[in-house]
Amino acid sequence: MTEVESSATTTPRIESSSPAAERDREAAAIGGNVGAVWRAWWTWTPGNGTFNLQLPWNVIGVDSTVVVTASEIDGNGRRIVGSAPFQVSSIAPSSGLVTFKINIGWSSPLPMRTDVVVFN
């Protein structure tokens, strides 16, 4: 994870993630114009404000479609719907990396989990 831009003082950092998937392993054949789909998640240290965050993942290419969702998590790491809005925007895949903008609309830092789905 690399911080690119911040409008707050507490930048989220990756705390944990799901097991890594390799490009040539565990791919789900889909059909149509989608050849494979991968899913993973990352938990982050508490943050608030707006940031550009990055996730390295070798299954992502420049032509991948990447979907990122974000949720607040409780003390057990479970996703919850709290009072704070979590907004993901400006998702930009590149070779082995996705950059996205996250806005955590709360006055104090909150922990989060991002779920990522990659379509190739």
Tab-separated table of N, CA and C in Angstrom:
chain	number	residue	atom	x	y	z
A	1	MET	N	0.847	-1.160	0.000
A	1	MET	CA	0.000	0.000	0.000
A	1	MET	C	0.889	1.217	0.000
A	2	THR	N	0.564	2.162	-0.816
A	2	THR	CA	1.306	3.398	-0.892
A	2	THR	C	0.337	4.555	-0.773
A	3	GLU	N	0.646	5.504	0.095
A	3	GLU	CA	-0.191	6.692	0.201
A	3	GLU	C	0.167	7.604	-0.950
A	4	VAL	N	-0.836	8.068	-1.671
A	4	VAL	CA	-0.610	8.958	-2.788
A	4	VAL	C	-1.120	10.357	-2.474
A	5	GLU	N	-2.279	10.462	-1.846
A	5	GLU	CA	-2.886	11.753	-1.572
A	5	GLU	C	-3.670	11.644	-0.283
A	6	SER	N	-3.675	12.702	0.511
A	6	SER	CA	-4.409	12.663	1.757
A	6	SER	C	-4.937	14.042	2.098
A	7	SER	N	-6.170	14.084	2.636
A	7	SER	CA	-6.719	15.334	3.144
A	7	SER	C	-6.950	15.225	4.646
A	8	ALA	N	-6.405	14.187	5.276
A	8	ALA	CA	-6.545	13.981	6.714
A	8	ALA	C	-5.186	13.611	7.286
A	9	THR	N	-5.133	13.424	8.583
A	9	THR	CA	-3.852	13.168	9.226
A	9	THR	C	-3.555	11.694	9.445
A	10	THR	N	-4.553	10.820	9.439
A	10	THR	CA	-4.344	9.406	9.712
A	10	THR	C	-4.538	8.602	8.439
A	11	THR	N	-3.446	8.122	7.872
A	11	THR	CA	-3.507	7.351	6.637
A	11	THR	C	-3.711	5.876	6.955
A	12	PRO	N	-4.744	5.231	6.396
A	12	PRO	CA	-4.911	3.792	6.618
A	12	PRO	C	-3.743	3.002	6.029
A	13	ARG	N	-3.361	1.925	6.707
A	13	ARG	CA	-2.342	0.988	6.227
A	13	ARG	C	-2.925	-0.414	6.279
A	14	ILE	N	-2.472	-1.274	5.407
A	14	ILE	CA	-2.961	-2.649	5.384
A	14	ILE	C	-2.564	-3.346	6.682
A	15	GLU	N	-3.546	-4.020	7.304
A	15	GLU	CA	-3.289	-4.808	8.503
A	15	GLU	C	-3.239	-6.294	8.188
A	16	SER	N	-4.182	-6.776	7.371
A	16	SER	CA	-4.221	-8.196	7.020
A	16	SER	C	-4.941	-8.349	5.694
A	17	SER	N	-4.899	-9.569	5.153
A	17	SER	CA	-5.561	-9.813	3.878
A	17	SER	C	-5.931	-11.280	3.761
A	18	SER	N	-6.753	-11.558	2.757
A	18	SER	CA	-7.088	-12.942	2.449
A	18	SER	C	-5.874	-13.593	1.808
A	19	PRO	N	-5.861	-14.934	1.699
A	19	PRO	CA	-4.727	-15.589	1.022
A	19	PRO	C	-4.584	-15.086	-0.406
A	20	ALA	N	-3.358	-14.919	-0.844
A	20	ALA	CA	-3.082	-14.404	-2.187
A	20	ALA	C	-3.482	-15.419	-3.247
A	21	ALA	N	-4.013	-14.924	-4.349
A	21	ALA	CA	-4.323	-15.752	-5.512
A	21	ALA	C	-3.336	-15.392	-6.609
A	22	GLU	N	-2.803	-16.381	-7.259
A	22	GLU	CA	-1.876	-16.156	-8.358
A	22	GLU	C	-2.655	-16.093	-9.663
A	23	ARG	N	-2.104	-15.416	-10.634
A	23	ARG	CA	-2.779	-15.251	-11.918
A	23	ARG	C	-3.133	-16.589	-12.564
A	24	ASP	N	-2.292	-17.595	-12.471
A	24	ASP	CA	-2.522	-18.861	-13.158
A	24	ASP	C	-3.074	-19.947	-12.245
A	25	ARG	N	-3.567	-19.556	-11.064
A	25	ARG	CA	-4.044	-20.547	-10.116
A	25	ARG	C	-5.363	-20.092	-9.527
A	26	GLU	N	-6.264	-21.008	-9.296
A	26	GLU	CA	-7.546	-20.754	-8.653
A	26	GLU	C	-8.431	-19.781	-9.422
A	27	ALA	N	-8.304	-19.733	-10.720
A	27	ALA	CA	-9.142	-18.855	-11.531
A	27	ALA	C	-10.454	-19.556	-11.844
A	28	ALA	N	-11.526	-18.805	-11.816
A	28	ALA	CA	-12.841	-19.339	-12.142
A	28	ALA	C	-13.155	-19.014	-13.595
A	29	ALA	N	-13.309	-20.033	-14.439
A	29	ALA	CA	-13.657	-19.813	-15.839
A	29	ALA	C	-15.109	-19.350	-15.910
A	30	ILE	N	-15.346	-18.261	-16.594
A	30	ILE	CA	-16.669	-17.650	-16.613
A	30	ILE	C	-17.332	-17.772	-17.983
A	31	GLY	N	-16.655	-17.388	-19.024
A	31	GLY	CA	-17.237	-17.416	-20.358
A	31	GLY	C	-17.585	-16.018	-20.832
A	32	GLY	N	-18.157	-15.935	-22.009
A	32	GLY	CA	-18.459	-14.625	-22.586
A	32	GLY	C	-17.164	-13.866	-22.800
A	33	ASN	N	-17.148	-12.596	-22.451
A	33	ASN	CA	-15.919	-11.828	-22.608
A	33	ASN	C	-15.138	-11.728	-21.292
A	34	VAL	N	-15.503	-12.550	-20.293
A	34	VAL	CA	-14.772	-12.627	-19.028
A	34	VAL	C	-14.150	-14.012	-18.936
A	35	GLY	N	-12.823	-14.042	-18.840
A	35	GLY	CA	-12.121	-15.316	-18.780
A	35	GLY	C	-11.867	-15.816	-17.374
A	36	ALA	N	-11.714	-14.890	-16.413
A	36	ALA	CA	-11.410	-15.291	-15.055
A	36	ALA	C	-11.849	-14.203	-14.079
A	37	VAL	N	-12.165	-14.624	-12.855
A	37	VAL	CA	-12.570	-13.709	-11.791
A	37	VAL	C	-11.794	-14.068	-10.529
A	38	TRP	N	-11.288	-13.064	-9.853
A	38	TRP	CA	-10.606	-13.261	-8.583
A	38	TRP	C	-11.226	-12.354	-7.537
A	39	ARG	N	-11.195	-12.800	-6.279
A	39	ARG	CA	-11.727	-12.019	-5.164
A	39	ARG	C	-10.755	-12.093	-4.002
A	40	ALA	N	-10.548	-10.970	-3.319
A	40	ALA	CA	-9.696	-10.932	-2.129
A	40	ALA	C	-10.151	-9.788	-1.237
A	41	TRP	N	-9.641	-9.760	-0.024
A	41	TRP	CA	-9.977	-8.680	0.896
A	41	TRP	C	-8.745	-8.256	1.677
A	42	TRP	N	-8.794	-7.010	2.173
A	42	TRP	CA	-7.735	-6.446	3.002
A	42	TRP	C	-8.382	-5.692	4.150
A	43	THR	N	-7.831	-5.806	5.357
A	43	THR	CA	-8.243	-4.931	6.452
A	43	THR	C	-7.178	-3.854	6.612
A	44	TRP	N	-7.603	-2.708	7.108
A	44	TRP	CA	-6.747	-1.529	7.180
A	44	TRP	C	-6.744	-0.961	8.589
A	45	THR	N	-5.665	-0.296	8.940
A	45	THR	CA	-5.616	0.431	10.195
A	45	THR	C	-6.618	1.579	10.126
A	46	PRO	N	-7.045	2.089	11.273
A	46	PRO	CA	-8.042	3.168	11.266
A	46	PRO	C	-7.575	4.417	10.508
A	47	GLY	N	-8.527	5.034	9.841
A	47	GLY	CA	-8.268	6.270	9.111
A	47	GLY	C	-9.556	7.050	8.952
A	48	ASN	N	-9.428	8.296	8.583
A	48	ASN	CA	-10.590	9.123	8.247
A	48	ASN	C	-10.134	10.210	7.292
A	49	GLY	N	-11.069	10.685	6.494
A	49	GLY	CA	-10.747	11.661	5.466
A	49	GLY	C	-10.686	10.999	4.107
A	50	THR	N	-10.006	11.647	3.170
A	50	THR	CA	-9.934	11.173	1.787
A	50	THR	C	-8.497	10.829	1.435
A	51	PHE	N	-8.311	9.649	0.836
A	51	PHE	CA	-6.980	9.156	0.477
A	51	PHE	C	-7.017	8.478	-0.882
A	52	ASN	N	-5.899	8.502	-1.583
A	52	ASN	CA	-5.675	7.593	-2.700
A	52	ASN	C	-4.870	6.434	-2.126
A	53	LEU	N	-5.409	5.228	-2.213
A	53	LEU	CA	-4.739	4.041	-1.697
A	53	LEU	C	-4.404	3.108	-2.848
A	54	GLN	N	-3.426	2.247	-2.626
A	54	GLN	CA	-3.011	1.289	-3.651
A	54	GLN	C	-2.934	-0.112	-3.065
A	55	LEU	N	-3.315	-1.082	-3.890
A	55	LEU	CA	-3.188	-2.487	-3.535
A	55	LEU	C	-2.420	-3.206	-4.635
A	56	PRO	N	-1.308	-3.831	-4.300
A	56	PRO	CA	-0.591	-4.632	-5.289
A	56	PRO	C	-1.220	-6.029	-5.364
A	57	TRP	N	-1.454	-6.505	-6.592
A	57	TRP	CA	-2.007	-7.858	-6.780
A	57	TRP	C	-1.701	-8.267	-8.204
A	58	ASN	N	-0.974	-9.366	-8.367
A	58	ASN	CA	-0.484	-9.735	-9.695
A	58	ASN	C	-1.576	-10.160	-10.680
A	59	VAL	N	-2.804	-10.375	-10.237
A	59	VAL	CA	-3.880	-10.745	-11.166
A	59	VAL	C	-4.464	-9.534	-11.885
A	60	ILE	N	-4.081	-8.334	-11.470
A	60	ILE	CA	-4.612	-7.102	-12.063
A	60	ILE	C	-3.740	-6.675	-13.237
A	61	GLY	N	-4.387	-6.384	-14.352
A	61	GLY	CA	-3.706	-5.867	-15.529
A	61	GLY	C	-4.310	-4.531	-15.944
A	62	VAL	N	-3.707	-3.904	-16.910
A	62	VAL	CA	-4.179	-2.590	-17.350
A	62	VAL	C	-5.593	-2.638	-17.928
A	63	ASP	N	-6.008	-3.792	-18.464
A	63	ASP	CA	-7.346	-3.923	-19.032
A	63	ASP	C	-8.323	-4.637	-18.105
A	64	SER	N	-7.924	-4.908	-16.868
A	64	SER	CA	-8.818	-5.552	-15.903
A	64	SER	C	-9.954	-4.608	-15.521
A	65	THR	N	-11.088	-5.191	-15.148
A	65	THR	CA	-12.154	-4.453	-14.500
A	65	THR	C	-12.043	-4.778	-13.026
A	66	VAL	N	-11.882	-3.743	-12.204
A	66	VAL	CA	-11.682	-3.936	-10.773
A	66	VAL	C	-12.815	-3.249	-10.021
A	67	VAL	N	-13.446	-3.985	-9.114
A	67	VAL	CA	-14.505	-3.456	-8.262
A	67	VAL	C	-13.973	-3.455	-6.832
A	68	VAL	N	-14.066	-2.310	-6.165
A	68	VAL	CA	-13.607	-2.190	-4.779
A	68	VAL	C	-14.779	-1.728	-3.928
A	69	THR	N	-15.040	-2.440	-2.830
A	69	THR	CA	-16.025	-2.001	-1.848
A	69	THR	C	-15.315	-1.780	-0.523
A	70	ALA	N	-15.875	-0.928	0.318
A	70	ALA	CA	-15.275	-0.641	1.621
A	70	ALA	C	-16.355	-0.625	2.688
A	71	SER	N	-16.011	-1.173	3.848
A	71	SER	CA	-16.925	-1.213	4.983
A	71	SER	C	-16.170	-0.944	6.268
A	72	GLU	N	-16.855	-0.353	7.212
A	72	GLU	CA	-16.309	-0.252	8.565
A	72	GLU	C	-16.286	-1.657	9.159
A	73	ILE	N	-15.312	-1.930	10.039
A	73	ILE	CA	-15.255	-3.229	10.709
A	73	ILE	C	-15.276	-3.029	12.219
A	74	ASP	N	-15.809	-4.054	12.908
A	74	ASP	CA	-15.835	-4.011	14.366
A	74	ASP	C	-14.527	-4.572	14.925
A	75	GLY	N	-14.436	-4.712	16.228
A	75	GLY	CA	-13.225	-5.195	16.882
A	75	GLY	C	-12.848	-6.618	16.523
A	76	ASN	N	-13.790	-7.376	15.956
A	76	ASN	CA	-13.520	-8.749	15.521
A	76	ASN	C	-13.215	-8.841	14.033
A	77	GLY	N	-13.144	-7.687	13.353
A	77	GLY	CA	-12.863	-7.677	11.924
A	77	GLY	C	-14.068	-7.957	11.051
A	78	ARG	N	-15.253	-7.966	11.629
A	78	ARG	CA	-16.479	-8.208	10.856
A	78	ARG	C	-16.992	-6.907	10.267
A	79	ARG	N	-17.444	-6.970	9.024
A	79	ARG	CA	-17.997	-5.785	8.369
A	79	ARG	C	-19.297	-5.370	9.045
A	80	ILE	N	-19.453	-4.056	9.243
A	80	ILE	CA	-20.676	-3.517	9.839
A	80	ILE	C	-21.113	-2.288	9.051
A	81	VAL	N	-22.389	-1.954	9.194
A	81	VAL	CA	-22.907	-0.703	8.649
A	81	VAL	C	-23.061	0.234	9.835
A	82	GLY	N	-22.102	1.121	9.994
A	82	GLY	CA	-22.138	2.100	11.071
A	82	GLY	C	-22.705	3.406	10.563
A	83	SER	N	-22.514	4.454	11.335
A	83	SER	CA	-23.035	5.772	10.965
A	83	SER	C	-22.174	6.486	9.930
A	84	ALA	N	-20.904	6.127	9.844
A	84	ALA	CA	-19.981	6.830	8.941
A	84	ALA	C	-20.130	6.348	7.504
A	85	PRO	N	-20.167	7.279	6.549
A	85	PRO	CA	-20.171	6.870	5.143
A	85	PRO	C	-18.755	6.504	4.684
A	86	PHE	N	-18.643	5.388	3.973
A	86	PHE	CA	-17.412	4.950	3.326
A	86	PHE	C	-17.676	4.990	1.835
A	87	GLN	N	-16.886	5.772	1.080
A	87	GLN	CA	-17.105	5.924	-0.349
A	87	GLN	C	-15.834	5.586	-1.110
A	88	VAL	N	-15.983	4.731	-2.121
A	88	VAL	CA	-14.873	4.360	-2.998
A	88	VAL	C	-15.150	4.967	-4.363
A	89	SER	N	-14.116	5.563	-4.971
A	89	SER	CA	-14.274	6.133	-6.311
A	89	SER	C	-12.934	6.108	-7.032
A	90	SER	N	-12.964	6.501	-8.281
A	90	SER	CA	-11.752	6.661	-9.098
A	90	SER	C	-10.853	5.426	-9.067
A	91	ILE	N	-11.398	4.285	-9.423
A	91	ILE	CA	-10.652	3.029	-9.417
A	91	ILE	C	-9.856	2.927	-10.710
A	92	ALA	N	-8.523	2.791	-10.590
A	92	ALA	CA	-7.647	2.778	-11.761
A	92	ALA	C	-6.688	1.582	-11.696
A	93	PRO	N	-6.985	0.514	-12.466
A	93	PRO	CA	-6.068	-0.619	-12.496
A	93	PRO	C	-4.857	-0.339	-13.377
A	94	SER	N	-3.731	-0.928	-13.009
A	94	SER	CA	-2.527	-0.892	-13.834
A	94	SER	C	-1.878	-2.267	-13.738
A	95	SER	N	-0.705	-2.421	-14.212
A	95	SER	CA	-0.049	-3.725	-14.225
A	95	SER	C	0.351	-4.133	-12.803
A	96	GLY	N	-0.411	-5.073	-12.221
A	96	GLY	CA	-0.109	-5.578	-10.892
A	96	GLY	C	-0.515	-4.678	-9.743
A	97	LEU	N	-1.374	-3.688	-10.001
A	97	LEU	CA	-1.701	-2.708	-8.973
A	97	LEU	C	-3.058	-2.069	-9.269
A	98	VAL	N	-3.793	-1.734	-8.225
A	98	VAL	CA	-4.983	-0.907	-8.389
A	98	VAL	C	-4.868	0.275	-7.426
A	99	THR	N	-5.179	1.459	-7.945
A	99	THR	CA	-5.225	2.675	-7.141
A	99	THR	C	-6.685	3.096	-7.066
A	100	PHE	N	-7.113	3.499	-5.879
A	100	PHE	CA	-8.497	3.932	-5.721
A	100	PHE	C	-8.566	5.024	-4.661
A	101	LYS	N	-9.620	5.804	-4.734
A	101	LYS	CA	-9.855	6.874	-3.769
A	101	LYS	C	-10.864	6.370	-2.750
A	102	ILE	N	-10.569	6.596	-1.466
A	102	ILE	CA	-11.495	6.241	-0.394
A	102	ILE	C	-11.779	7.487	0.422
A	103	ASN	N	-13.035	7.680	0.766
A	103	ASN	CA	-13.414	8.764	1.669
A	103	ASN	C	-14.147	8.155	2.851
A	104	ILE	N	-13.579	8.337	4.048
A	104	ILE	CA	-14.211	7.903	5.285
A	104	ILE	C	-14.730	9.171	5.947
A	105	GLY	N	-16.038	9.374	5.883
A	105	GLY	CA	-16.653	10.614	6.336
A	105	GLY	C	-16.956	10.603	7.826
A	106	TRP	N	-15.905	10.659	8.624
A	106	TRP	CA	-16.085	10.647	10.073
A	106	TRP	C	-15.014	11.506	10.708
A	107	SER	N	-15.290	12.054	11.892
A	107	SER	CA	-14.345	12.978	12.531
A	107	SER	C	-13.184	12.283	13.236
A	108	SER	N	-13.266	10.980	13.415
A	108	SER	CA	-12.170	10.237	14.041
A	108	SER	C	-11.853	9.008	13.199
A	109	PRO	N	-10.652	8.460	13.319
A	109	PRO	CA	-10.245	7.311	12.501
A	109	PRO	C	-11.083	6.061	12.781
A	110	LEU	N	-11.455	5.368	11.706
A	110	LEU	CA	-12.220	4.125	11.796
A	110	LEU	C	-11.495	3.023	11.023
A	111	PRO	N	-11.530	1.778	11.512
A	111	PRO	CA	-10.925	0.672	10.776
A	111	PRO	C	-11.838	0.254	9.622
A	112	MET	N	-11.241	-0.275	8.571
A	112	MET	CA	-12.058	-0.684	7.428
A	112	MET	C	-11.532	-1.960	6.804
A	113	ARG	N	-12.394	-2.540	5.991
A	113	ARG	CA	-12.052	-3.686	5.151
A	113	ARG	C	-12.426	-3.314	3.729
A	114	THR	N	-11.528	-3.611	2.797
A	114	THR	CA	-11.845	-3.461	1.383
A	114	THR	C	-11.949	-4.852	0.773
A	115	ASP	N	-12.969	-5.047	-0.034
A	115	ASP	CA	-13.145	-6.281	-0.811
A	115	ASP	C	-12.915	-5.916	-2.270
A	116	VAL	N	-12.141	-6.735	-2.972
A	116	VAL	CA	-11.770	-6.441	-4.351
A	116	VAL	C	-12.134	-7.632	-5.228
A	117	VAL	N	-12.806	-7.337	-6.340
A	117	VAL	CA	-13.130	-8.351	-7.337
A	117	VAL	C	-12.468	-7.892	-8.645
A	118	VAL	N	-11.736	-8.819	-9.277
A	118	VAL	CA	-11.035	-8.527	-10.527
A	118	VAL	C	-11.620	-9.413	-11.621
A	119	PHE	N	-12.037	-8.783	-12.713
A	119	PHE	CA	-12.532	-9.493	-13.899
A	119	PHE	C	-11.498	-9.322	-15.013
A	120	ASN	N	-11.092	-10.425	-15.593
A	120	ASN	CA	-10.167	-10.385	-16.738
A	120	ASN	C	-10.783	-11.106	-17.922
